[in-house]
Short mmCIF file of C-alpha atoms in Angstrom, two decimals:
data_model
loop_
_atom_site.label_atom_id
_atom_site.label_comp_id
_atom_site.label_asym_id
_atom_site.label_seq_id
_atom_site.Cartn_x
_atom_site.Cartn_y
_atom_site.Cartn_z
CA MET H 1 83.29 111.49 95.60
CA HIS H 2 82.38 113.68 92.31
CA PRO H 3 79.65 112.17 91.39
CA ALA H 4 80.09 111.76 87.49
CA PRO H 5 76.62 111.30 85.68
CA SER H 6 79.38 108.74 83.18
CA VAL H 7 79.61 106.32 86.57
CA ILE H 8 76.30 107.24 87.98
CA ILE H 9 73.85 105.94 84.30
CA PHE H 10 77.04 102.83 84.18
CA THR H 11 76.42 100.59 87.32
CA THR H 12 72.09 101.73 87.29
CA LEU H 13 72.04 100.75 83.61
CA SER H 14 74.34 97.74 83.33
CA GLY H 15 73.52 96.74 87.08
CA LEU H 16 69.44 96.09 85.85
CA GLY H 17 71.35 95.06 82.22
CA PHE H 18 73.04 92.20 83.98
CA GLY H 19 70.40 91.09 86.88
CA LEU H 20 67.79 91.03 83.61
CA LEU H 21 70.68 89.45 81.58
CA PHE H 22 71.03 87.01 84.38
CA PHE H 23 67.46 85.58 84.44
CA LEU H 24 67.05 84.80 80.98
CA GLY H 25 70.14 82.68 81.28
CA LEU H 26 68.36 80.48 84.09
CA GLY H 27 64.81 80.37 81.37
CA GLN H 28 62.93 82.50 83.04
CA PRO H 29 61.23 83.70 80.88
CA ALA H 30 62.21 81.26 78.87
CA VAL H 31 60.51 83.16 75.90
CA THR H 32 61.52 82.40 72.33
CA GLY H 33 60.55 84.71 68.40
CA SER H 34 59.57 87.88 69.03
CA VAL H 35 59.02 88.69 72.36
CA ALA H 36 63.29 86.95 73.23
CA PHE H 37 64.07 89.21 70.58
CA VAL H 38 62.87 92.71 72.51
CA PHE H 39 63.65 90.90 76.50
CA TYR H 40 67.39 90.46 74.92
CA ALA H 41 66.45 94.12 72.80
CA ILE H 42 66.25 95.01 76.15
CA ALA H 43 69.00 93.56 78.71
CA PHE H 44 71.91 94.19 75.99
CA GLY H 45 70.22 97.70 75.90
CA LEU H 46 70.82 98.18 79.86
CA ALA H 47 74.15 96.42 79.25
CA CYS H 48 75.60 98.04 77.49
CA GLY H 49 74.64 101.36 76.80
CA GLY H 50 76.03 101.72 80.83
CA LEU H 51 79.23 100.12 79.31
CA LEU H 52 79.49 103.02 76.66
CA ALA H 53 78.49 105.38 79.31
CA SER H 54 81.17 104.45 81.47
CA THR H 55 83.89 105.25 78.35
CA PHE H 56 82.56 108.59 78.69
CA HIS H 57 85.12 109.61 82.42
CA LEU H 58 88.28 108.18 80.47
CA GLY H 59 91.68 110.23 78.84
CA HIS H 60 91.90 108.07 76.38
CA PRO H 61 88.36 106.35 74.94
CA GLU H 62 90.71 104.96 71.97
CA ARG H 63 93.17 102.90 74.05
CA ALA H 64 90.20 101.25 76.34
CA TRP H 65 90.67 97.88 75.10
CA ARG H 66 93.90 97.82 76.48
CA ALA H 67 92.17 97.84 79.99
CA PHE H 68 91.78 93.98 79.47
CA THR H 69 94.90 93.10 79.48
CA GLN H 70 95.29 93.62 83.54
CA TRP H 71 93.28 90.85 85.00
CA LYS H 72 95.64 89.03 87.10
CA THR H 73 95.70 92.71 89.56
CA SER H 74 92.87 95.07 88.51
CA TRP H 75 88.99 94.63 89.39
CA LEU H 76 88.37 97.47 86.54
CA SER H 77 90.13 94.93 83.52
CA ARG H 78 88.27 91.42 85.23
CA GLU H 79 85.25 93.66 84.88
CA GLY H 80 86.06 94.46 80.97
CA VAL H 81 87.10 91.40 80.77
CA CYS H 82 83.59 89.14 82.54
CA ALA H 83 81.64 91.92 80.66
CA VAL H 84 82.71 90.47 77.24
CA GLY H 85 82.94 87.50 78.23
CA ALA H 86 79.25 87.49 79.91
CA LEU H 87 77.61 89.75 75.68
CA ALA H 88 79.82 87.52 73.93
CA VAL H 89 77.70 84.28 75.62
CA MET H 90 74.32 85.35 76.09
CA GLY H 91 74.39 86.97 72.71
CA LEU H 92 75.17 83.33 71.12
CA TYR H 93 72.74 81.94 73.61
CA ALA H 94 70.13 85.33 72.32
CA LEU H 95 70.58 84.11 68.41
CA GLY H 96 69.34 79.90 69.67
CA ALA H 97 66.51 81.29 71.77
CA ILE H 98 65.24 84.57 69.03
CA PHE H 99 65.53 82.14 66.08
CA MET H 100 66.08 78.91 66.77
CA ASP H 101 63.53 78.63 69.65
CA SER H 102 66.34 76.75 71.21
CA HIS H 103 67.20 77.48 74.91
CA TRP H 104 70.95 75.78 75.64
CA THR H 105 70.82 75.56 78.97
CA LEU H 106 73.82 74.72 80.31
CA LEU H 107 74.89 78.36 77.96
CA GLY H 108 72.54 80.06 79.65
CA TRP H 109 73.73 78.32 82.98
CA ILE H 110 77.41 79.87 82.57
CA GLY H 111 75.94 83.45 81.00
CA ALA H 112 74.05 83.76 84.23
CA ALA H 113 77.16 83.00 86.17
CA LEU H 114 79.07 85.34 83.98
CA SER H 115 76.50 88.14 84.49
CA LEU H 116 76.52 88.19 87.90
CA ALA H 117 80.73 88.08 88.78
CA THR H 118 80.41 91.26 86.13
CA VAL H 119 78.22 92.94 88.32
CA PHE H 120 80.32 91.72 91.54
CA THR H 121 83.59 93.13 89.74
CA THR H 122 81.29 95.83 88.97
CA SER H 123 81.14 96.22 93.03
CA MET H 124 84.66 95.47 93.80
CA ILE H 125 86.35 97.99 91.75
CA TYR H 126 84.97 100.78 94.68
CA THR H 127 84.94 97.85 97.67
CA GLN H 128 88.68 97.19 96.71
CA LEU H 129 89.24 101.28 98.48
CA LYS H 130 90.44 101.49 101.14
CA ALA H 131 91.53 105.39 100.88
CA ILE H 132 87.75 105.32 100.90
CA PRO H 133 86.30 103.94 103.36
CA ARG H 134 82.42 104.16 102.60
CA TRP H 135 82.72 101.66 100.24
CA ASN H 136 85.78 99.80 101.45
CA MET H 137 82.81 97.77 103.23
CA GLU H 138 82.13 94.68 102.49
CA LEU H 139 78.73 95.00 102.48
CA THR H 140 79.39 97.13 98.98
CA PRO H 141 79.33 94.06 96.55
CA VAL H 142 76.05 93.06 98.70
CA MET H 143 74.31 95.93 97.77
CA PHE H 144 75.77 96.31 93.96
CA LEU H 145 74.13 92.20 93.85
CA SER H 146 71.18 93.07 94.99
CA PHE H 147 70.11 95.17 93.30
CA SER H 148 70.44 93.84 89.72
CA LEU H 149 68.72 90.87 91.12
CA ALA H 150 65.71 93.17 92.75
CA GLY H 151 65.49 94.97 89.08
CA GLY H 152 66.65 91.99 86.80
CA ALA H 153 63.19 89.91 89.13
CA LEU H 154 61.47 92.62 87.98
CA LEU H 155 62.20 93.66 83.86
CA ALA H 156 61.94 89.80 84.02
CA GLY H 157 58.08 89.60 85.58
CA ALA H 158 59.60 87.03 87.57
CA GLU H 159 56.38 87.22 90.29
CA ALA H 160 57.39 84.81 92.35
CA VAL H 161 60.72 86.22 93.06
CA ALA H 162 60.77 89.90 92.69
CA PRO H 163 59.00 90.80 95.53
CA TRP H 164 61.33 88.84 97.84
CA LEU H 165 64.58 90.00 96.33
CA LEU H 166 63.54 93.87 96.30
CA ALA H 167 62.59 93.64 100.31
CA ILE H 168 66.14 91.88 100.45
CA ALA H 169 67.29 94.74 98.82
CA GLY H 170 65.95 96.61 99.75
CA ALA H 171 66.69 95.86 103.50
CA VAL H 172 70.14 95.47 102.43
CA GLN H 173 70.53 99.27 101.38
CA LEU H 174 69.32 100.40 104.66
CA ALA H 175 72.40 98.59 106.11
CA TYR H 176 74.76 100.14 103.95
CA TRP H 177 73.34 103.82 105.12
CA ALA H 178 74.42 103.32 108.36
CA LYS H 179 76.90 100.88 108.91
CA GLY H 180 78.76 103.64 106.41
CA ASP H 181 77.95 106.78 108.00
CA LYS H 182 80.25 105.40 110.38
CA ALA H 183 82.68 103.88 108.11
CA LEU H 184 84.79 107.00 107.56
CA VAL H 185 85.64 107.87 111.85
CA ALA H 186 85.34 104.03 112.54
CA SER H 187 88.68 103.38 109.21
CA GLY H 188 91.10 105.13 112.31
CA THR H 189 91.62 107.84 109.40
CA ASN H 190 91.84 111.12 110.25
CA LEU H 191 94.01 114.36 109.75
CA GLY H 192 96.51 113.23 113.20
CA THR H 193 97.03 109.98 111.67
CA ALA H 194 97.08 111.98 107.57
CA THR H 195 100.20 114.05 108.79
CA GLY H 196 101.29 112.26 111.11
CA LEU H 197 101.84 115.00 113.30
CA GLY H 198 98.13 113.75 115.54
CA ASP H 199 100.16 112.80 118.68
CA ARG H 200 101.44 115.98 119.40
CA GLY H 201 98.44 117.81 119.51
CA SER H 202 95.40 118.75 117.63
CA VAL H 203 95.94 119.46 114.08
CA ARG H 204 94.82 121.34 111.81
CA ALA H 205 93.96 122.78 108.16
CA PHE H 206 95.59 126.57 108.47
CA GLU H 207 96.39 126.93 104.60
CA PRO H 208 96.29 125.16 101.27
CA PRO H 209 99.07 124.83 98.93
CA HIS H 210 97.81 126.93 96.65
CA THR H 211 94.62 129.33 96.63
CA GLY H 212 92.42 127.69 93.84
CA SER H 213 90.53 124.26 93.09
CA ASN H 214 92.50 121.71 91.82
CA TYR H 215 92.04 118.14 90.57
CA LEU H 216 91.57 116.10 93.33
CA LEU H 217 89.80 119.02 95.00
CA ARG H 218 87.05 118.74 91.72
CA GLU H 219 87.04 114.71 91.89
CA PHE H 220 87.36 114.19 95.82
CA VAL H 221 86.13 116.67 98.34
CA HIS H 222 81.82 117.05 96.71
CA LEU H 223 79.72 118.72 99.47
CA VAL H 224 77.79 120.20 97.55
CA GLY H 225 74.50 117.44 98.03
CA ARG H 226 75.63 116.28 100.27
CA LYS H 227 72.99 118.21 102.39
CA HIS H 228 69.73 117.00 101.77
CA ALA H 229 71.79 113.34 100.99
CA GLN H 230 68.24 112.61 104.04
CA LYS H 231 65.66 113.20 101.71
CA LEU H 232 67.61 111.59 98.96
CA ARG H 233 68.08 108.31 101.10
CA MET H 234 64.02 108.96 101.29
CA ILE H 235 63.47 109.06 97.29
CA ALA H 236 65.62 106.75 96.21
CA PHE H 237 63.80 103.81 99.82
CA VAL H 238 60.22 104.72 97.93
CA LEU H 239 61.59 104.61 94.78
CA GLY H 240 63.62 102.38 94.72
CA PHE H 241 62.07 99.25 96.92
CA ALA H 242 58.56 100.85 98.26
CA LEU H 243 56.71 101.75 96.12
CA PRO H 244 57.69 98.65 92.97
CA LEU H 245 56.82 96.05 95.62
CA LEU H 246 53.96 97.60 96.41
CA LEU H 247 53.72 97.73 92.84
CA ILE H 248 53.74 94.30 91.61
CA LEU H 249 51.63 92.88 95.11
CA THR H 250 48.77 95.15 94.21
CA PRO H 251 46.11 92.52 93.12
CA VAL H 252 45.02 93.01 89.43
CA GLN H 253 42.32 92.37 87.04
CA GLY H 254 43.48 92.47 83.16
CA ILE H 255 46.54 91.53 80.82
CA VAL H 256 46.77 95.63 79.74
CA ILE H 257 47.07 96.88 83.44
CA LYS H 258 48.86 94.54 85.38
CA HIS H 259 52.47 95.89 82.67
CA VAL H 260 51.44 99.29 83.16
CA PHE H 261 51.55 98.07 87.00
CA ALA H 262 55.46 96.45 86.42
CA ALA H 263 56.20 98.91 83.42
CA LEU H 264 55.97 101.64 86.36
CA ALA H 265 57.54 99.17 88.75
CA VAL H 266 60.58 99.12 86.00
CA LEU H 267 60.84 103.00 86.40
CA SER H 268 60.43 103.70 89.55
CA HIS H 269 62.89 100.92 90.88
CA LEU H 270 65.31 102.37 88.06
CA ALA H 271 64.90 106.21 89.23
CA GLY H 272 65.94 105.11 93.39
CA VAL H 273 68.72 103.38 92.15
CA ALA H 274 69.84 106.12 89.89
CA THR H 275 68.97 108.28 93.08
CA SER H 276 70.87 106.20 95.32
CA ARG H 277 74.60 105.39 93.23
CA TRP H 278 74.47 109.27 93.32
CA LEU H 279 74.21 109.04 96.90
CA PHE H 280 76.72 107.22 96.53
CA PHE H 281 78.92 109.07 95.32
CA ALA H 282 77.91 112.22 96.32
CA GLN H 283 78.68 110.99 100.57
CA ALA H 284 81.17 108.92 100.01
CA GLU H 285 84.42 110.67 101.99
CA HIS H 286 87.96 110.39 100.21
CA VAL H 287 90.60 110.97 102.90
CA VAL H 288 92.10 113.64 100.73
CA GLY H 289 89.99 115.23 101.55
CA LEU H 290 92.19 115.78 105.10
CA TYR H 291 94.46 117.17 103.70
CA TYR H 292 92.56 119.63 102.99
CA GLY H 293 89.91 119.87 106.25
CA LYS H 294 87.63 118.15 104.39
CA ARG H 295 85.82 115.50 103.46
CA MET Q 1 102.17 93.58 83.87
CA THR Q 2 100.46 95.13 87.37
CA GLU Q 3 101.90 92.71 89.92
CA LEU Q 4 103.89 94.62 92.75
CA PRO Q 5 107.33 92.83 92.94
CA ASP Q 6 107.68 90.83 95.69
CA SER Q 7 110.72 92.52 96.71
CA THR Q 8 111.98 95.75 94.64
CA GLU Q 9 116.93 96.21 95.44
CA ARG Q 10 116.57 99.54 96.09
CA LYS Q 11 114.02 101.64 97.74
CA MET Q 12 115.14 105.34 96.38
CA GLY Q 13 113.24 107.79 98.11
CA LEU Q 14 112.25 111.26 99.99
CA VAL Q 15 112.91 112.08 104.02
CA ILE Q 16 111.46 115.25 104.42
CA ASP Q 17 112.24 117.38 107.68
CA LEU Q 18 108.93 118.70 108.54
CA ASP Q 19 111.51 120.82 110.78
CA THR Q 20 113.32 122.38 108.71
CA CYS Q 21 110.62 123.25 106.08
CA VAL Q 22 110.40 127.19 105.81
CA GLY Q 23 106.38 126.73 103.35
CA CYS Q 24 108.51 129.08 100.62
CA HIS Q 25 107.20 127.32 98.16
CA ALA Q 26 110.33 126.62 95.83
CA CYS Q 27 110.36 122.68 95.66
CA VAL Q 28 106.44 122.96 93.71
CA ILE Q 29 107.72 125.56 91.25
CA SER Q 30 110.99 123.62 90.56
CA CYS Q 31 108.96 120.16 90.58
CA LYS Q 32 106.33 121.82 87.81
CA GLY Q 33 109.32 123.41 86.10
CA TRP Q 34 111.85 120.58 85.22
CA ASN Q 35 108.48 118.33 85.46
CA THR Q 36 106.87 120.30 82.56
CA GLU Q 37 110.04 120.69 80.29
CA ASN Q 38 110.78 116.80 80.80
CA TYR Q 39 109.69 113.12 80.89
CA GLY Q 40 106.79 112.95 79.63
CA ALA Q 41 102.95 115.40 78.68
CA PRO Q 42 103.80 118.08 80.66
CA LEU Q 43 102.03 119.58 83.28
CA SER Q 44 99.54 121.77 81.82
CA ASP Q 45 97.96 124.38 83.53
CA GLN Q 46 93.43 125.82 82.86
CA ASN Q 47 93.25 129.46 83.01
CA PRO Q 48 96.00 130.16 84.17
CA TYR Q 49 95.42 133.75 84.49
CA GLY Q 50 91.80 134.33 85.04
CA GLY Q 51 89.95 133.93 87.53
CA ASP Q 52 89.83 130.70 88.26
CA PRO Q 53 93.23 129.04 87.88
CA SER Q 54 94.29 125.58 88.59
CA GLY Q 55 96.76 122.44 86.78
CA THR Q 56 98.23 120.02 87.44
CA PHE Q 57 101.15 119.83 89.99
CA LEU Q 58 103.33 116.47 91.27
CA ASN Q 59 104.51 117.67 95.15
CA ARG Q 60 102.63 120.33 97.27
CA VAL Q 61 102.90 121.91 99.85
CA HIS Q 62 100.47 122.24 103.41
CA SER Q 63 100.68 124.22 106.13
CA TYR Q 64 99.24 123.02 109.36
CA GLU Q 65 98.35 124.03 113.37
CA VAL Q 66 99.30 121.66 115.58
CA GLN Q 67 97.43 122.82 119.14
CA PRO Q 68 99.13 120.81 121.85
CA GLU Q 69 96.98 120.26 124.98
CA GLN Q 70 99.36 123.08 126.94
CA GLY Q 71 101.84 125.19 125.19
CA HIS Q 72 101.83 127.37 122.03
CA ALA Q 73 100.68 126.13 118.69
CA GLN Q 74 103.27 125.54 116.31
CA LEU Q 75 102.65 125.73 112.77
CA ILE Q 76 104.35 123.43 110.28
CA HIS Q 77 104.57 123.13 106.43
CA PHE Q 78 103.85 120.41 104.62
CA PRO Q 79 105.34 118.77 100.81
CA LYS Q 80 103.61 116.23 99.51
CA SER Q 81 103.92 113.97 96.87
CA CYS Q 82 103.78 110.26 95.58
CA LEU Q 83 105.44 108.25 98.38
CA HIS Q 84 106.43 105.05 96.40
CA CYS Q 85 104.70 103.45 98.54
CA GLU Q 86 105.55 99.45 98.12
CA ASP Q 87 102.15 98.45 98.71
CA ALA Q 88 101.33 101.11 95.77
CA PRO Q 89 97.52 100.24 95.31
CA CYS Q 90 97.60 102.91 93.15
CA VAL Q 91 99.46 99.98 91.16
CA THR Q 92 97.44 96.86 90.79
CA VAL Q 93 94.15 98.95 90.38
CA CYS Q 94 95.40 100.20 87.03
CA PRO Q 95 93.76 98.10 83.64
CA THR Q 96 96.20 98.36 81.60
CA GLY Q 97 99.23 98.10 83.71
CA ALA Q 98 100.10 101.50 82.24
CA SER Q 99 101.44 101.68 86.13
CA TYR Q 100 104.19 99.98 87.07
CA LYS Q 101 106.37 99.43 90.60
CA ARG Q 102 109.96 99.39 88.68
CA VAL Q 103 112.13 95.74 89.65
CA GLU Q 104 116.04 98.04 90.39
CA ASP Q 105 115.01 100.69 92.05
CA GLY Q 106 110.82 101.67 93.33
CA ILE Q 107 110.49 103.70 92.33
CA VAL Q 108 106.55 104.24 90.55
CA LEU Q 109 105.36 104.80 87.40
CA VAL Q 110 103.20 105.75 84.46
CA ASN Q 111 103.54 104.76 80.88
CA GLU Q 112 101.26 107.86 79.65
CA ASP Q 113 101.45 105.39 75.70
CA HIS Q 114 99.45 102.79 77.70
CA CYS Q 115 96.83 105.06 80.43
CA ILE Q 116 93.08 104.81 79.42
CA GLY Q 117 92.90 108.42 81.93
CA CYS Q 118 90.25 105.99 83.50
CA GLY Q 119 91.78 108.06 87.10
CA LEU Q 120 91.40 105.04 88.76
CA CYS Q 121 94.46 105.04 91.09
CA ALA Q 122 94.21 108.14 91.56
CA TRP Q 123 91.40 107.77 93.45
CA SER Q 124 93.60 104.28 95.24
CA CYS Q 125 96.15 107.02 96.08
CA PRO Q 126 95.11 107.50 99.94
CA TYR Q 127 97.31 110.85 99.20
CA GLY Q 128 96.53 112.68 96.08
CA ALA Q 129 99.75 112.11 94.70
CA ARG Q 130 98.10 111.63 92.11
CA GLU Q 131 97.03 113.62 89.59
CA LEU Q 132 95.16 113.59 86.02
CA ASP Q 133 96.59 116.03 83.24
CA LEU Q 134 93.33 117.75 81.67
CA ALA Q 135 94.10 118.44 78.66
CA GLU Q 136 96.32 115.49 78.40
CA GLY Q 137 93.50 113.30 79.76
CA VAL Q 138 96.32 111.54 81.39
CA MET Q 139 98.01 110.22 84.73
CA LYS Q 140 100.56 112.06 85.99
CA LYS Q 141 102.92 111.61 89.51
CA CYS Q 142 105.83 112.17 90.70
CA THR Q 143 109.10 109.84 88.83
CA LEU Q 144 111.33 110.00 91.26
CA CYS Q 145 112.88 112.74 88.26
CA VAL Q 146 113.61 109.23 87.35
CA ASP Q 147 115.89 111.67 83.60
CA ARG Q 148 118.31 113.02 86.18
CA ILE Q 149 118.88 110.47 88.99
CA TYR Q 150 120.80 108.23 86.94
CA ASN Q 151 121.35 111.38 83.35
CA GLU Q 152 124.97 111.08 83.02
CA ASN Q 153 124.68 114.67 80.75
CA LEU Q 154 123.85 116.62 84.07
CA PRO Q 155 126.66 117.55 86.97
CA GLU Q 156 126.70 114.61 89.74
CA VAL Q 157 126.04 117.27 92.06
CA ASP Q 158 123.07 117.73 90.29
CA ARG Q 159 122.11 113.35 89.76
CA ILE Q 160 119.63 114.40 93.25
CA PRO Q 161 115.21 115.02 91.92
CA SER Q 162 115.16 118.82 90.92
CA CYS Q 163 112.68 119.50 94.40
CA VAL Q 164 116.16 118.43 96.47
CA ARG Q 165 118.44 120.54 94.41
CA THR Q 166 115.85 123.48 95.02
CA CYS Q 167 115.46 122.94 98.39
CA PRO Q 168 117.20 125.87 100.50
CA ALA Q 169 116.76 125.37 103.72
CA GLY Q 170 117.79 121.23 102.73
CA ALA Q 171 115.32 120.16 103.98
CA ARG Q 172 114.42 117.23 101.65
CA HIS Q 173 117.16 114.14 101.66
CA PHE Q 174 117.02 111.58 98.24
CA GLY Q 175 118.70 108.60 99.09
CA ASP Q 176 117.84 104.72 99.33
CA LEU Q 177 115.35 103.84 102.50
CA GLY Q 178 116.34 99.87 101.23
CA ASP Q 179 119.67 99.99 103.08
CA PRO Q 180 120.04 100.41 106.43
CA GLU Q 181 123.88 101.99 105.34
CA SER Q 182 122.34 105.17 103.68
CA ASP Q 183 122.28 108.35 105.04
CA VAL Q 184 118.90 108.69 104.44
CA SER Q 185 118.02 105.75 106.48
CA LYS Q 186 120.50 106.88 109.43
CA LEU Q 187 118.44 110.71 109.45
CA VAL Q 188 115.20 107.89 109.72
CA ALA Q 189 116.54 106.75 112.72
CA GLU Q 190 118.08 108.76 114.26
CA ARG Q 191 115.00 111.51 114.03
CA GLY Q 192 112.47 108.58 114.02
CA GLY Q 193 111.18 109.03 110.67
CA MET Q 194 107.41 108.53 110.63
CA ASP Q 195 105.02 106.54 107.12
CA LEU Q 196 101.34 108.22 106.84
CA MET Q 197 98.87 107.15 106.91
CA PRO Q 198 99.91 104.42 108.95
CA GLU Q 199 96.89 102.43 108.99
CA MET Q 200 96.16 101.93 105.03
CA GLY Q 201 98.81 99.54 104.34
CA THR Q 202 100.43 101.11 101.90
CA LYS Q 203 104.22 101.21 103.00
CA PRO Q 204 105.45 104.25 101.73
CA VAL Q 205 108.69 104.81 101.53
CA ASN Q 206 109.26 108.30 101.80
CA LYS Q 207 109.21 109.45 105.41
CA TYR Q 208 108.85 111.77 107.37
CA LEU Q 209 110.92 113.62 110.31
CA PRO Q 210 108.50 114.79 112.81
CA PRO Q 211 109.59 118.38 113.42
CA ARG Q 212 112.11 118.48 117.34
CA PRO Q 213 110.42 120.46 120.65
CA LYS Q 214 110.29 123.81 120.79
CA ASP Q 215 112.49 125.78 123.06
CA GLN Q 216 110.53 126.56 126.20
CA ILE Q 217 108.98 129.85 126.68
CA GLU Q 218 110.65 131.00 130.89
CA ASP Q 219 107.96 133.74 131.81
CA GLN Q 220 111.12 135.97 132.03
CA ILE Q 221 112.10 136.22 127.97
CA ASP Q 222 113.44 139.51 128.19
CA ILE Q 223 117.38 139.40 129.92
CA LEU Q 224 117.50 143.12 129.88
CA ALA Q 225 113.71 143.18 130.47
CA PRO Q 226 114.40 143.82 134.98
CA LEU Q 227 116.72 146.61 134.43
CA LEU Q 228 114.12 148.53 131.52
CA ALA Q 229 112.02 150.73 134.00
CA PRO Q 230 108.73 150.16 134.69
CA VAL Q 231 106.13 150.28 132.82
CA ALA Q 232 103.39 151.17 135.39
CA GLU Q 233 100.97 148.45 135.55
CA GLU Q 234 98.39 152.07 138.14
CA PRO Q 235 98.06 154.82 136.09
CA GLN Q 236 100.24 158.33 137.42
CA GLY Q 237 99.67 162.13 137.14
CA PHE Q 238 97.13 163.44 134.85
CA MET Q 239 96.01 159.91 133.33
CA GLY Q 240 95.39 158.23 136.78
CA TRP Q 241 92.49 162.22 137.56
CA LEU Q 242 90.85 161.22 133.87
CA ASP Q 243 90.75 157.31 134.91
CA LYS Q 244 89.33 157.90 138.27
CA ALA Q 245 86.73 160.16 136.67
CA LEU Q 246 85.71 158.96 133.64
CA ASP Q 247 84.98 155.23 136.21
CA LYS Q 248 82.51 157.83 138.15
CA LEU Q 249 80.71 159.12 135.33
CA PRO Q 250 77.65 156.89 134.73
CA GLY Q 251 78.48 152.99 133.53
CA GLY Q 252 80.91 153.00 136.37
CA ALA Q 253 84.49 150.94 136.71
CA ASN Q 254 84.53 147.89 134.22
#
């Protein structure tokens, strides 16, 4: 799949933003006043910035409101509904925390649940696609959720759970890569089943339909960059999980240095998740590539 | 809504004969022509006369080489367009309701006025049947020439999809695949029509007829050959002397 910057930015930032909103909704940290304003500004900035980025790749963004109508069947529509619901509920909750010095617990829990639901629906947009075996796995939503929770815990300064969530997210990442590498073969789809000619002999793409490129090849067949996949996986794993874990577990003296270490951990995690998300798209093989003798 | 109908009254679709298709691409051109001038947004081209031309097509013809374990390789031309699947993933993923499957004839269509051009339907299609038009920003796909097949302004002979009408080899057939008594259903039953990627669970309506087995090539393919003067296995005369003389030079005989 073509790793479009809009979807990489969207899934990375909004995952982190909704992860932070989840913890804020649970009252972790139970901040009020101007400190709460900073926390909610970061959370809403990430979540809304991500959502805005996702509209950049639309052919007709002015019709985007229609995307809220098909929640009965479409995960993309469900994501829109959940995102708006989460932002509205957490917006109210934030008003209470910032201006009225109060935490409306039930509202916070609903907002937290909707925030996680948003991340889950995002992941299901990809998971549902049988045509992309590397995405069509149970581990895909597990990966999105574990990343979001780990990032949210880091940003929320939830010291008790952040190391555990980071370790889990890192383990899920490794498992996703291991299983994903076998997904296309395990799907049973090959040029033989694609053409229906497989039982007659070995099928080879002899001549493409056109001498030039086309939408399908540009959108679904991304070969450039895959050659560095192993190196990028190392970078994603170290930046996303290993280094942040090290940074938050290092015992340091003084509040300033502690905050610097926490900020570095967040930035490192963000860079790592963005790299992982780039690989998520760049390495995903759409079966339509088989028709062109590519993958 | 983008909910799929439980069943459709008819299952209109194409039957494509891989045995007959000669790979002339006439169906590709007639499809592009008809669908640029009629239903919905035109099928645009980008940089059509430049160094890197590309454009939107609803029908493309691939060519594949099939090498059996024994015998000669076979070249098979393979037209591919929307299969109007019964369980069409492209319809259910649509967030706006722009994609839908018609109850009356099973045709999968896009309401271009509601399409936001997110591309998710094209992602969900294993066959690459949908292409986002770069000029219009909306999704394009085969309409089964819905503006021809019911069009009473056209002579009856033309009320079939443009690709079927054009095919000079008669490799494309159009009809109701939900009716077991229709000509296309009988053709599929007789020739062992097949689904593409059945493991994807899309239940395509369009069927492909596999190539018939080729005639076996016997050892002697030319019945006149025994009557002709045999070609000398060993060179004679001057050529024979030259052959022997060259063999004796350093480097030796092969």
